[in-house]
PDB file of C-alpha atoms and ligand atoms in Angstrom:
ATOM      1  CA  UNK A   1     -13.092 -11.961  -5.555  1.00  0.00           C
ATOM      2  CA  UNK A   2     -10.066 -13.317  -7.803  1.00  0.00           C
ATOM      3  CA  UNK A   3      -8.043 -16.052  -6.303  1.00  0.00           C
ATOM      4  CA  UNK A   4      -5.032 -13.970  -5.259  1.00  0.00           C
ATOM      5  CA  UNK A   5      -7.171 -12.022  -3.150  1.00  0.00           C
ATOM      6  CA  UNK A   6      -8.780 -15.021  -1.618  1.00  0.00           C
ATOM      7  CA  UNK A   7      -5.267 -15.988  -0.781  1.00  0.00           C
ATOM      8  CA  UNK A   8      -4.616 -12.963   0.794  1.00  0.00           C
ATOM      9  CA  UNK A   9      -7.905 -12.870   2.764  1.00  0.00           C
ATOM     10  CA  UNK A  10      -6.549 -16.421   4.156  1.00  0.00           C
ATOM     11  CA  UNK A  11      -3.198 -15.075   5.165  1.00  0.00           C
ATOM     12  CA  UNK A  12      -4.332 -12.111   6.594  1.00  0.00           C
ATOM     13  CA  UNK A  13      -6.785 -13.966   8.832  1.00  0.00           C
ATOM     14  CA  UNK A  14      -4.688 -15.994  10.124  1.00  0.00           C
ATOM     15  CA  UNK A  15      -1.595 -13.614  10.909  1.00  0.00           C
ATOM     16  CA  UNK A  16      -5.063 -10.984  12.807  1.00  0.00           C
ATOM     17  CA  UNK A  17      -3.919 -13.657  15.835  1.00  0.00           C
ATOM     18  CA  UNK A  18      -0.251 -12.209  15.628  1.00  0.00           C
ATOM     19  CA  UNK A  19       0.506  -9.934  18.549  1.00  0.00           C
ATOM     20  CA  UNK A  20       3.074  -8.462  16.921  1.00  0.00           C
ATOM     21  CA  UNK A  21       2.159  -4.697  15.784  1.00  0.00           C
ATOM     22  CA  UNK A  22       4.936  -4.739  12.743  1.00  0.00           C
ATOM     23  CA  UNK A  23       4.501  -8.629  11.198  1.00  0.00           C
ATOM     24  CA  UNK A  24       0.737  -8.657  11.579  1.00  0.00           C
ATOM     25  CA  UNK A  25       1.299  -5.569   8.690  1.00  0.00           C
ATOM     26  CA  UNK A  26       3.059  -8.254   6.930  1.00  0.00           C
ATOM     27  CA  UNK A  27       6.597  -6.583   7.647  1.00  0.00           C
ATOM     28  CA  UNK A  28       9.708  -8.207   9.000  1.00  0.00           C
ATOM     29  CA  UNK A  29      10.309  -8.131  12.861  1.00  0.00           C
ATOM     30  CA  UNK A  30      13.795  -6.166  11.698  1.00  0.00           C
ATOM     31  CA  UNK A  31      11.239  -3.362  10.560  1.00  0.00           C
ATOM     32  CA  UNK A  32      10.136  -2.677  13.846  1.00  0.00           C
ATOM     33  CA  UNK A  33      10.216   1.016  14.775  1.00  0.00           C
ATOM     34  CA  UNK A  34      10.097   2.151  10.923  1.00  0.00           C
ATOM     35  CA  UNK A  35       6.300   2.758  10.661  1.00  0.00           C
ATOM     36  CA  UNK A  36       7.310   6.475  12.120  1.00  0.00           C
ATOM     37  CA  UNK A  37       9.507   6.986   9.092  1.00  0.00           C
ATOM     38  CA  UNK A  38       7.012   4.856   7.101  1.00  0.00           C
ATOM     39  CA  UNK A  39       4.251   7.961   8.187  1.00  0.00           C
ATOM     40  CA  UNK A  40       6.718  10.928   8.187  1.00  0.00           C
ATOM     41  CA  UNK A  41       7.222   9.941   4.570  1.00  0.00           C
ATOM     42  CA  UNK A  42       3.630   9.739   3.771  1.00  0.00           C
ATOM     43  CA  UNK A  43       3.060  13.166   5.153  1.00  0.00           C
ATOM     44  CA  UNK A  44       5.594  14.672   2.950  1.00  0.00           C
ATOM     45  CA  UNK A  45       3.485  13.116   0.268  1.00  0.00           C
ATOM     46  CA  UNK A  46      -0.425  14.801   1.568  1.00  0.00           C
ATOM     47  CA  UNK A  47      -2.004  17.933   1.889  1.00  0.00           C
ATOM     48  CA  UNK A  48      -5.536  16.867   3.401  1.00  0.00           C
ATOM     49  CA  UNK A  49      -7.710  20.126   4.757  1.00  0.00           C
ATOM     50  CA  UNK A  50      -8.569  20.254   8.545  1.00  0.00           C
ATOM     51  CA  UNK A  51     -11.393  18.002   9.284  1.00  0.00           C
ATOM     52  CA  UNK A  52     -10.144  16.025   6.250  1.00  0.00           C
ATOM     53  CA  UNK A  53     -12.636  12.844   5.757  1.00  0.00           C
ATOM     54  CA  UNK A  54      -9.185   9.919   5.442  1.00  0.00           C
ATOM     55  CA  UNK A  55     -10.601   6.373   4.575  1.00  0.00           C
ATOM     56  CA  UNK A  56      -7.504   4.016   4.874  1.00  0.00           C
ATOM     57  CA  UNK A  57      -7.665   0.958   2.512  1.00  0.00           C
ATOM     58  CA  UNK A  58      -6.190  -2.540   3.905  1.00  0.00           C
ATOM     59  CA  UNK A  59      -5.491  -1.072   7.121  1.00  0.00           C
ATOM     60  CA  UNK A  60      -3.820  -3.444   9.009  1.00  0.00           C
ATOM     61  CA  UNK A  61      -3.927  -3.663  12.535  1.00  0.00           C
ATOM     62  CA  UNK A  62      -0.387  -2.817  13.501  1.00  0.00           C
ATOM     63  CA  UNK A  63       1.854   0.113  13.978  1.00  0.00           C
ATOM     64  CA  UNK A  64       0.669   2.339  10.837  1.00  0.00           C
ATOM     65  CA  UNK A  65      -3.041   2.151  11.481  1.00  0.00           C
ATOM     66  CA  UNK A  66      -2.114   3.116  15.192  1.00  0.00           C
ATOM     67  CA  UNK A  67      -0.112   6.025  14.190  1.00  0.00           C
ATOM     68  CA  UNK A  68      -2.984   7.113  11.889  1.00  0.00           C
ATOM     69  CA  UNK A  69      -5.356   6.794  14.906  1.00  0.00           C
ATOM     70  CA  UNK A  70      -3.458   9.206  16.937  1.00  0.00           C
ATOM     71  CA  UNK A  71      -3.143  11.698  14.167  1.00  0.00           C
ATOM     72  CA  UNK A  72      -6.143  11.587  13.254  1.00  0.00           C
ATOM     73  CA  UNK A  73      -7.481  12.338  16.840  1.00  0.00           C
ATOM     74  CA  UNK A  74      -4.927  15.283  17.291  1.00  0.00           C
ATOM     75  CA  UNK A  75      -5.615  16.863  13.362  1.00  0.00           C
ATOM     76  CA  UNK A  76      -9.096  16.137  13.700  1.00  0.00           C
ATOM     77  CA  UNK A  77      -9.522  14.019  10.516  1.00  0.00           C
ATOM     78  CA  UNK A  78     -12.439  11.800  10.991  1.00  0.00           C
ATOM     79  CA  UNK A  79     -11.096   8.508   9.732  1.00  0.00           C
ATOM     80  CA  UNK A  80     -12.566   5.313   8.575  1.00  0.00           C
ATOM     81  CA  UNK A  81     -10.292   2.003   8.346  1.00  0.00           C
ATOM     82  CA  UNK A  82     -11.281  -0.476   6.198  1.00  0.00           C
ATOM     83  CA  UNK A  83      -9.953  -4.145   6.199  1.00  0.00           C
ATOM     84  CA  UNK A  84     -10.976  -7.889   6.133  1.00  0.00           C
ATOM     85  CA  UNK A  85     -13.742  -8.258   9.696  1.00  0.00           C
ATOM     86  CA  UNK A  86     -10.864 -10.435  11.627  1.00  0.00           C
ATOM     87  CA  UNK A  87      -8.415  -7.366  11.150  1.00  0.00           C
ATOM     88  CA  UNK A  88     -11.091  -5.088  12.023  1.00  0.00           C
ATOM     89  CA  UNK A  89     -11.500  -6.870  15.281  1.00  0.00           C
ATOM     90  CA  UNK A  90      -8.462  -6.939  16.096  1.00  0.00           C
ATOM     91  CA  UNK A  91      -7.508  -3.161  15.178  1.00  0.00           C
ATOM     92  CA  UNK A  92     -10.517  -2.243  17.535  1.00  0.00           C
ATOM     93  CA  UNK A  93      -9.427  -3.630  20.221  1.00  0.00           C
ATOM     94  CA  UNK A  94      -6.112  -2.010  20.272  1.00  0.00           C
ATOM     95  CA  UNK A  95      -7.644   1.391  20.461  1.00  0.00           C
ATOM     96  CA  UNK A  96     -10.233   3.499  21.097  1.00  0.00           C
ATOM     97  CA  UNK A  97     -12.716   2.955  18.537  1.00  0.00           C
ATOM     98  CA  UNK A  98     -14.358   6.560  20.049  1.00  0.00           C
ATOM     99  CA  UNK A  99     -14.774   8.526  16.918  1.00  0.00           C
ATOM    100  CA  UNK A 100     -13.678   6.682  14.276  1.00  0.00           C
ATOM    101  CA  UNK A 101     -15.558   4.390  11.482  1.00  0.00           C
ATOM    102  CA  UNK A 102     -14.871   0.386  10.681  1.00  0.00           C
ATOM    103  CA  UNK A 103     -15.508  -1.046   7.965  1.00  0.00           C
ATOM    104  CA  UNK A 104     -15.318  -4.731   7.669  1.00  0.00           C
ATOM    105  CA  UNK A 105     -14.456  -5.705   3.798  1.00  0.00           C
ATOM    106  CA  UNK A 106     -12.668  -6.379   0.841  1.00  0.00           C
ATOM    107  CA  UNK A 107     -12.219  -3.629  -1.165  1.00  0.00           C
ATOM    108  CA  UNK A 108     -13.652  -3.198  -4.057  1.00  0.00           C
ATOM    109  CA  UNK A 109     -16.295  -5.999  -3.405  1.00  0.00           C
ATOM    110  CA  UNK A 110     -18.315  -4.070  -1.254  1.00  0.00           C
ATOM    111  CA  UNK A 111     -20.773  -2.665  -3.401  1.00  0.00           C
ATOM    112  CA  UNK A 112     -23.071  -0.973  -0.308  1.00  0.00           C
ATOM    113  CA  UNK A 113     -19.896   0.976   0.787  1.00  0.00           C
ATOM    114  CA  UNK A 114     -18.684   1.896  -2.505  1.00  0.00           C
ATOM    115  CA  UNK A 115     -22.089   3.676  -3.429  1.00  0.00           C
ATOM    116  CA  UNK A 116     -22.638   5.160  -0.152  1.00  0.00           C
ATOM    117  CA  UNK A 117     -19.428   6.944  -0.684  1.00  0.00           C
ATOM    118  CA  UNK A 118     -18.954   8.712  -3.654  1.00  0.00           C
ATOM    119  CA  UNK A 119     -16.593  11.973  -3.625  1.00  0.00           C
ATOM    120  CA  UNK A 120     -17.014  11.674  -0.151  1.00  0.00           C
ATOM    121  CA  UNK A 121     -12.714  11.386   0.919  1.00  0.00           C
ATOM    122  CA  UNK A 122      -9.818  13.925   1.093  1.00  0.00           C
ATOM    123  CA  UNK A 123      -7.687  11.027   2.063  1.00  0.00           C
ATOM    124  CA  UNK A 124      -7.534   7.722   0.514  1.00  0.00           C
ATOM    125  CA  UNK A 125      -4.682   5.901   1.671  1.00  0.00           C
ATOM    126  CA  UNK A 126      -4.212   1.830   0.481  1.00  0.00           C
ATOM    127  CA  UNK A 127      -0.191   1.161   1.787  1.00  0.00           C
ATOM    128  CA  UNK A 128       1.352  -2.067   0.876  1.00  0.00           C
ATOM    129  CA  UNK A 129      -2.293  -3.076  -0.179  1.00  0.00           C
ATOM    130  CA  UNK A 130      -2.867  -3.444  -3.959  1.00  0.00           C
ATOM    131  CA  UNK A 131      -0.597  -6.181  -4.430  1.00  0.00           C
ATOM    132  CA  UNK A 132      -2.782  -9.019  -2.809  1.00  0.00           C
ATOM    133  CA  UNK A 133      -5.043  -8.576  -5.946  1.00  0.00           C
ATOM    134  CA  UNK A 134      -5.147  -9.318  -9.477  1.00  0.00           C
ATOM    135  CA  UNK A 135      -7.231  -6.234 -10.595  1.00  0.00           C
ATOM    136  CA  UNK A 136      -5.210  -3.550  -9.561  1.00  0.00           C
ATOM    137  CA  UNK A 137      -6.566  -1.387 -12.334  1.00  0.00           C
ATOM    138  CA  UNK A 138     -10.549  -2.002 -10.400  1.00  0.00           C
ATOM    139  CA  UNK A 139      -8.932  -1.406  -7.162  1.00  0.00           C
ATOM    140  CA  UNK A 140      -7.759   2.176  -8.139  1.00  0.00           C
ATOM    141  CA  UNK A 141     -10.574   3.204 -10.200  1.00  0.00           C
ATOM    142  CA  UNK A 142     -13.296   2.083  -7.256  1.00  0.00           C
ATOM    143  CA  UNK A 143     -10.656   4.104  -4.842  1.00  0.00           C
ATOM    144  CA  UNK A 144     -10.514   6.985  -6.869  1.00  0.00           C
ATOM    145  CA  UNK A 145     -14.510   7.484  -7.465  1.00  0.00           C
ATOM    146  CA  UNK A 146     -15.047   7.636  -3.282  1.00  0.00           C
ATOM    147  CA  UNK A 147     -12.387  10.565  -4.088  1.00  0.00           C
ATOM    148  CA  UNK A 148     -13.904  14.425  -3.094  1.00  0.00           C
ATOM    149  CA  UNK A 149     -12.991  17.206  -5.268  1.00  0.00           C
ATOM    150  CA  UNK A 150      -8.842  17.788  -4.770  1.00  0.00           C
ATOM    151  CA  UNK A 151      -9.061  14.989  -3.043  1.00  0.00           C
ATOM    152  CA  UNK A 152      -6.137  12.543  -3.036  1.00  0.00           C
ATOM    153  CA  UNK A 153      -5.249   8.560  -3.125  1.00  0.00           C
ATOM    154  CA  UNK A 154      -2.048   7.129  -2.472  1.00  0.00           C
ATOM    155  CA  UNK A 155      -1.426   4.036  -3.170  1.00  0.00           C
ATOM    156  CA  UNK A 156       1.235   3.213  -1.313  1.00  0.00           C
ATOM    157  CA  UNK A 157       4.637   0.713  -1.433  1.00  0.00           C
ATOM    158  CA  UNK A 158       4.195  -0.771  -4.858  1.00  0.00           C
ATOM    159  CA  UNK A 159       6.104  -3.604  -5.288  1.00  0.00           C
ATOM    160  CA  UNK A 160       6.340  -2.931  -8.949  1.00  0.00           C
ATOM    161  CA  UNK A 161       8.485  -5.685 -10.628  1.00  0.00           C
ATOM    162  CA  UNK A 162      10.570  -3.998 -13.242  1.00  0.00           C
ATOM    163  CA  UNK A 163      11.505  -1.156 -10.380  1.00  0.00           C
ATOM    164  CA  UNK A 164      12.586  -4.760  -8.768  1.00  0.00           C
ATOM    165  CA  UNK A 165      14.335  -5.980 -11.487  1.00  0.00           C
ATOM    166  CA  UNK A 166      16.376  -2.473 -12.440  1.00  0.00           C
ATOM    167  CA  UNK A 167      17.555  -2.789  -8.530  1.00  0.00           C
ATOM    168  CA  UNK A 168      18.807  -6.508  -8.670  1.00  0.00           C
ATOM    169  CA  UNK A 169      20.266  -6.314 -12.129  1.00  0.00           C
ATOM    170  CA  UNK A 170      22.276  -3.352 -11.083  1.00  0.00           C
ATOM    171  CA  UNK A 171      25.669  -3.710  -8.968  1.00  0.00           C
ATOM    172  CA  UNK A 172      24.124  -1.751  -6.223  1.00  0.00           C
ATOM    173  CA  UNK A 173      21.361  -3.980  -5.661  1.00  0.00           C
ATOM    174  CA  UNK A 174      23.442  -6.987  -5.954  1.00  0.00           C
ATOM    175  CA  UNK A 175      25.705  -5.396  -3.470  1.00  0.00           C
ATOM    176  CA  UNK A 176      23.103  -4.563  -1.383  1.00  0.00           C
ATOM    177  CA  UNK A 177      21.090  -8.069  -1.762  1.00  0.00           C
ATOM    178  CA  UNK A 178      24.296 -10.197  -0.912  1.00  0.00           C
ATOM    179  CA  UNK A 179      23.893  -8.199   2.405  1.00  0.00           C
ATOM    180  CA  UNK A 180      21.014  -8.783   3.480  1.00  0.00           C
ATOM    181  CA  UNK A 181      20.747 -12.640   2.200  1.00  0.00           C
ATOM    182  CA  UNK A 182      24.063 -12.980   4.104  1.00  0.00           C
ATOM    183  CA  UNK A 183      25.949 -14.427   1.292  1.00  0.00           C
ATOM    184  CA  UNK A 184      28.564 -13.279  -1.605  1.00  0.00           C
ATOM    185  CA  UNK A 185      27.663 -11.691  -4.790  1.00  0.00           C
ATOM    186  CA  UNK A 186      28.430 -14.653  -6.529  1.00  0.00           C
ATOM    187  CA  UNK A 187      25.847 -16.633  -5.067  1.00  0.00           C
ATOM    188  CA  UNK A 188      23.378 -14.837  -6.272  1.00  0.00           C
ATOM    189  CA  UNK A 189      21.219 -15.760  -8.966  1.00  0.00           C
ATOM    190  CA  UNK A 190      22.485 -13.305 -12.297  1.00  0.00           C
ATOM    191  CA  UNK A 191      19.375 -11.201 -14.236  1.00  0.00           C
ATOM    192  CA  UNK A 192      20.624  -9.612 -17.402  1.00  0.00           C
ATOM    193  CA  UNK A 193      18.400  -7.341 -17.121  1.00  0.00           C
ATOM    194  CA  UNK A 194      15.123  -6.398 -15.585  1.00  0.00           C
ATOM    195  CA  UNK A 195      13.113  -8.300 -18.079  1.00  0.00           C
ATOM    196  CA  UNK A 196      15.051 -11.418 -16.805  1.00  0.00           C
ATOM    197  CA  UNK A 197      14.016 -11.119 -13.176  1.00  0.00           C
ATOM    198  CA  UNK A 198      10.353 -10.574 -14.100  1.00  0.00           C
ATOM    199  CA  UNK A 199      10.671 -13.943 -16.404  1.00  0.00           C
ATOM    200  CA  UNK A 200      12.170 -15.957 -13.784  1.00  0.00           C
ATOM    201  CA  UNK A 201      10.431 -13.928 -10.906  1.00  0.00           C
ATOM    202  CA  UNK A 202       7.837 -16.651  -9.291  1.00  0.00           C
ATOM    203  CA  UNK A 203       6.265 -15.110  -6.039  1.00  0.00           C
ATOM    204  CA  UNK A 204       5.648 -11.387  -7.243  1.00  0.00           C
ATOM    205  CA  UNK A 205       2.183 -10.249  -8.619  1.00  0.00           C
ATOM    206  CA  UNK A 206       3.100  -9.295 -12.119  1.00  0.00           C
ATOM    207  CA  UNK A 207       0.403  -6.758 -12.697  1.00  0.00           C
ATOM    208  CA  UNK A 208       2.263  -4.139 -10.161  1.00  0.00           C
ATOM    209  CA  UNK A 209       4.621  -2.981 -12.899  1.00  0.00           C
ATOM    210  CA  UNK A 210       5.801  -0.124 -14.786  1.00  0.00           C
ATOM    211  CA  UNK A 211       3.199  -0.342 -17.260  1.00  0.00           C
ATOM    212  CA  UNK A 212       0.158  -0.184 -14.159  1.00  0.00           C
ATOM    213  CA  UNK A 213       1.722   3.151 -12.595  1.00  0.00           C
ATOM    214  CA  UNK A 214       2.708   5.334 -16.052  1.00  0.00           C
ATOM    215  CA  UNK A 215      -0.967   4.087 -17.728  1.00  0.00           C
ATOM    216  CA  UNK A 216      -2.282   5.768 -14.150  1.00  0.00           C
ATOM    217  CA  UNK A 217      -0.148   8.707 -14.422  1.00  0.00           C
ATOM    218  CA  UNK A 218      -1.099   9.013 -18.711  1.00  0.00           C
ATOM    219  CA  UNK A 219      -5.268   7.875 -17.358  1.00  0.00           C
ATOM    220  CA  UNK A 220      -5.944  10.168 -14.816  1.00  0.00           C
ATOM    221  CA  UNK A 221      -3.660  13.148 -16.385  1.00  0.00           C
ATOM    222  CA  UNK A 222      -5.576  12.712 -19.547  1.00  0.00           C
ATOM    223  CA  UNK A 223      -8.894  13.096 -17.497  1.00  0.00           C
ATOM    224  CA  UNK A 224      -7.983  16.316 -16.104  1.00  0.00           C
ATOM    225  CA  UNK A 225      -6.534  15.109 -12.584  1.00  0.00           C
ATOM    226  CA  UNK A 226      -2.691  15.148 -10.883  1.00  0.00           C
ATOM    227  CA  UNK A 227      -0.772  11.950 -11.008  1.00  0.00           C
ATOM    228  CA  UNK A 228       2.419  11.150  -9.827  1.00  0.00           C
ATOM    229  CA  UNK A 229       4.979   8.441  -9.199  1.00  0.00           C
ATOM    230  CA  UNK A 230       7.028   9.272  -5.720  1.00  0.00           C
ATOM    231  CA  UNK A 231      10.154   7.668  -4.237  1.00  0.00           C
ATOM    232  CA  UNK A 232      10.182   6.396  -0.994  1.00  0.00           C
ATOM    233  CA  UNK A 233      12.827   7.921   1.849  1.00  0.00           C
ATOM    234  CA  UNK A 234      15.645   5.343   2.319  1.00  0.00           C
ATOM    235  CA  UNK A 235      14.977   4.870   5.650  1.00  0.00           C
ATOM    236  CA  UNK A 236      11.828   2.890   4.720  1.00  0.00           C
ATOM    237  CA  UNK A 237      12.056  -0.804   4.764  1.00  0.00           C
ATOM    238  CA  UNK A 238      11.291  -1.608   1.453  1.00  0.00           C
ATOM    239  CA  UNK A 239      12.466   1.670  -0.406  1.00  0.00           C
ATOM    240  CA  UNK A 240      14.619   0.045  -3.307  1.00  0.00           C
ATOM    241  CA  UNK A 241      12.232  -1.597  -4.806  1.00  0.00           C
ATOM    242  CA  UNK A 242       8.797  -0.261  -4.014  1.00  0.00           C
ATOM    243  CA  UNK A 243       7.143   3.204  -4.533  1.00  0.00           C
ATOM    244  CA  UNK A 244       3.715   5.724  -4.067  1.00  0.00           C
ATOM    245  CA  UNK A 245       1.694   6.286  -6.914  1.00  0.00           C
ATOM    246  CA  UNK A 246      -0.329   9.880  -5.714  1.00  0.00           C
ATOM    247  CA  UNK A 247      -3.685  10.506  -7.383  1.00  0.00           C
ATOM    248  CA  UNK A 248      -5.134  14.291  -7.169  1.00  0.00           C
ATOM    249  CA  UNK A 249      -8.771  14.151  -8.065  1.00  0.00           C
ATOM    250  CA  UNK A 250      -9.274  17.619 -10.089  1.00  0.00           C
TER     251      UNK A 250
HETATM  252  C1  SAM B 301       0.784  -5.821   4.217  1.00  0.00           C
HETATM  253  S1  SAM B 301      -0.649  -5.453   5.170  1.00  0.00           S
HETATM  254  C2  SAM B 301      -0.534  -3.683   5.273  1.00  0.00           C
HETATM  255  C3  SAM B 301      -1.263  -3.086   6.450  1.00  0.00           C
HETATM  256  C4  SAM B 301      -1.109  -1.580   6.603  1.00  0.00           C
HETATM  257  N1  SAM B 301      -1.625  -0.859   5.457  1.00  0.00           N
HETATM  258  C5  SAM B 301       0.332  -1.228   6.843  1.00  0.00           C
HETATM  259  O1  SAM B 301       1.036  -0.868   5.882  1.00  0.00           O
HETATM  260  O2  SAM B 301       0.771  -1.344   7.994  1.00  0.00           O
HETATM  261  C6  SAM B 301      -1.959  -5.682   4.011  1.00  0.00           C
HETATM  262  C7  SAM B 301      -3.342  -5.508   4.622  1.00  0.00           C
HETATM  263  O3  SAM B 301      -4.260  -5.324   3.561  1.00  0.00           O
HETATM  264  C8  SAM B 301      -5.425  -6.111   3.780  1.00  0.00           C
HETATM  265  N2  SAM B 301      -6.008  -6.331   2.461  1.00  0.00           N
HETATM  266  C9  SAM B 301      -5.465  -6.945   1.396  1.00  0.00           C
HETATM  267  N3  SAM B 301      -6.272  -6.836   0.322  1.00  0.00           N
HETATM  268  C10 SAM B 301      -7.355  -6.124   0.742  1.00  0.00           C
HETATM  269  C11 SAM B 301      -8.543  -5.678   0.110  1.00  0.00           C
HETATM  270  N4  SAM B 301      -8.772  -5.928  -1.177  1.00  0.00           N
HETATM  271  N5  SAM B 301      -9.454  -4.976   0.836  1.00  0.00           N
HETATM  272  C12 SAM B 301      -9.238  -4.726   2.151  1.00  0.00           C
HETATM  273  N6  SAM B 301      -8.121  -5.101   2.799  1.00  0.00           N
HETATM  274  C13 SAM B 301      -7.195  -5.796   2.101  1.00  0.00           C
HETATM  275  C14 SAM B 301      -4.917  -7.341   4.522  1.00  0.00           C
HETATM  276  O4  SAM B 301      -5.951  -7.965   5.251  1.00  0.00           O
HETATM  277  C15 SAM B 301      -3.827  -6.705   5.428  1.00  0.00           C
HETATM  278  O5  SAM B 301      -4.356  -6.286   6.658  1.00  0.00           O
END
């Protein structure tokens, strides 16, 4: 496991004591309530077949796995969530685990699961996963060989850092930054461009970046599969700067 990911294994243990159903999915309590416009956006994105097998990647234990759980039960889909054990624990006990499959781990290091799977999901959702490791590129490849035939993985809510740097180099996203930072344009730190922001950018993982979704869409096009890059609905929390990369397995 690279260090990023052990970071994130640290975090995300401690917040599986949160009782909050939105920051325990590592949103802000102001996002409460958009995890229904968070799914209705998804599901403009899908086409699984009844009975669709869904394995959901990072789950979470907070609003989105819980609206998953309830579709799932009325569309049938039998649906396994996968996530660190703490998160596992504490997504079981929300619900009722009647029906559906755990499975404590950190993707991909979970060699048993990965070979018991093959071609074996319709549905592979990871949302507002892939950032908490350094080998994004392992991550989609292991998703994408658990994928059945027309079969589809989203990864979901890239924070991809030039998409980040277009917004807050642009006079719309300084606009709209000033806002929600409370302050004045001015105040703002200045990017001439996006190649600026990812220079001075400190916190975000570099490897979620133009170059990881169009060398997905050119890879898996090239091997005879669908790819896609999809905006986000602007009534998502994050939909400025983040965005679904859609893999069809062929
Ligand atoms: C920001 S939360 C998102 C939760 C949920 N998908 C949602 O959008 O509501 C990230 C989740 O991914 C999990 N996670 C991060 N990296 C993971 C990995 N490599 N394998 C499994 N889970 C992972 C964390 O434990 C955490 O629960």
């Amino acid at each position: 496991m690279d260090e990023l990911q052990k970071k994130s294994v640290q975090l995300y243990r401690l917040k599986s004591n949160e009782s909050n159903k939105t920051t325990i999915a590592g949103r802000f309590e102001n996002h409460t309530g958009t995890e229904e416009h968070i799914w209705n956006d998804l599901k403009t994105k899908i086409s699984p077949p009844n009975s669709a097998k869904v394995l959901d990647i990072g789950c979470g234990a907070g609003e989105l796995a819980l609206i998953l759980a309830k579709e799932s039960r009325s569309l049938d889909w039998k649906t396994t969530f996968l996530d660190i054990p703490e998160i596992i624990s504490k997504l079981k006990s929300q619900l009722d685990a009647e029906g559906f499959q755990f499975e404590p781990a950190v993707f991909p290091y979970c060699e048993d699961f990965l070979n018991n799977n093959k071609r074996n999901f319709d549905l592979i959702i990871a949302y507002s996963v892939i950032h908490y490791t350094s080998e994004p590129q392992s991550f989609i490849d292991a998703a994408f060989d658990l994928l059945a035939d027309n079969g589809q993985l989203i990864i979901g809510d890239l924070p991809n850092v030039n998409k980040k740097g277009r917004f807050l180099s642009s006079s719309l996203g300084r606009e709209v930054e000033a806002k929600y930072r409370n302050t004045t344009i001015d105040k703002l730190p200045a990017y001439k461009d996006q190649f600026d922001f990812i220079k001075q950018e400190k916190c975000m993982n570099s490897k979620i970046c133009d170059d990881l979704v169009m060398n997905n869409i050119s890879k898996y096009r090239e091997l005879g599969h669908e790819a896609h890059i999809l905006y986000q609905s602007p009534a998502l929390p994050f939909s400025y700067t983040r965005e679904d990369l859609v893999i069809t397995k062929r």
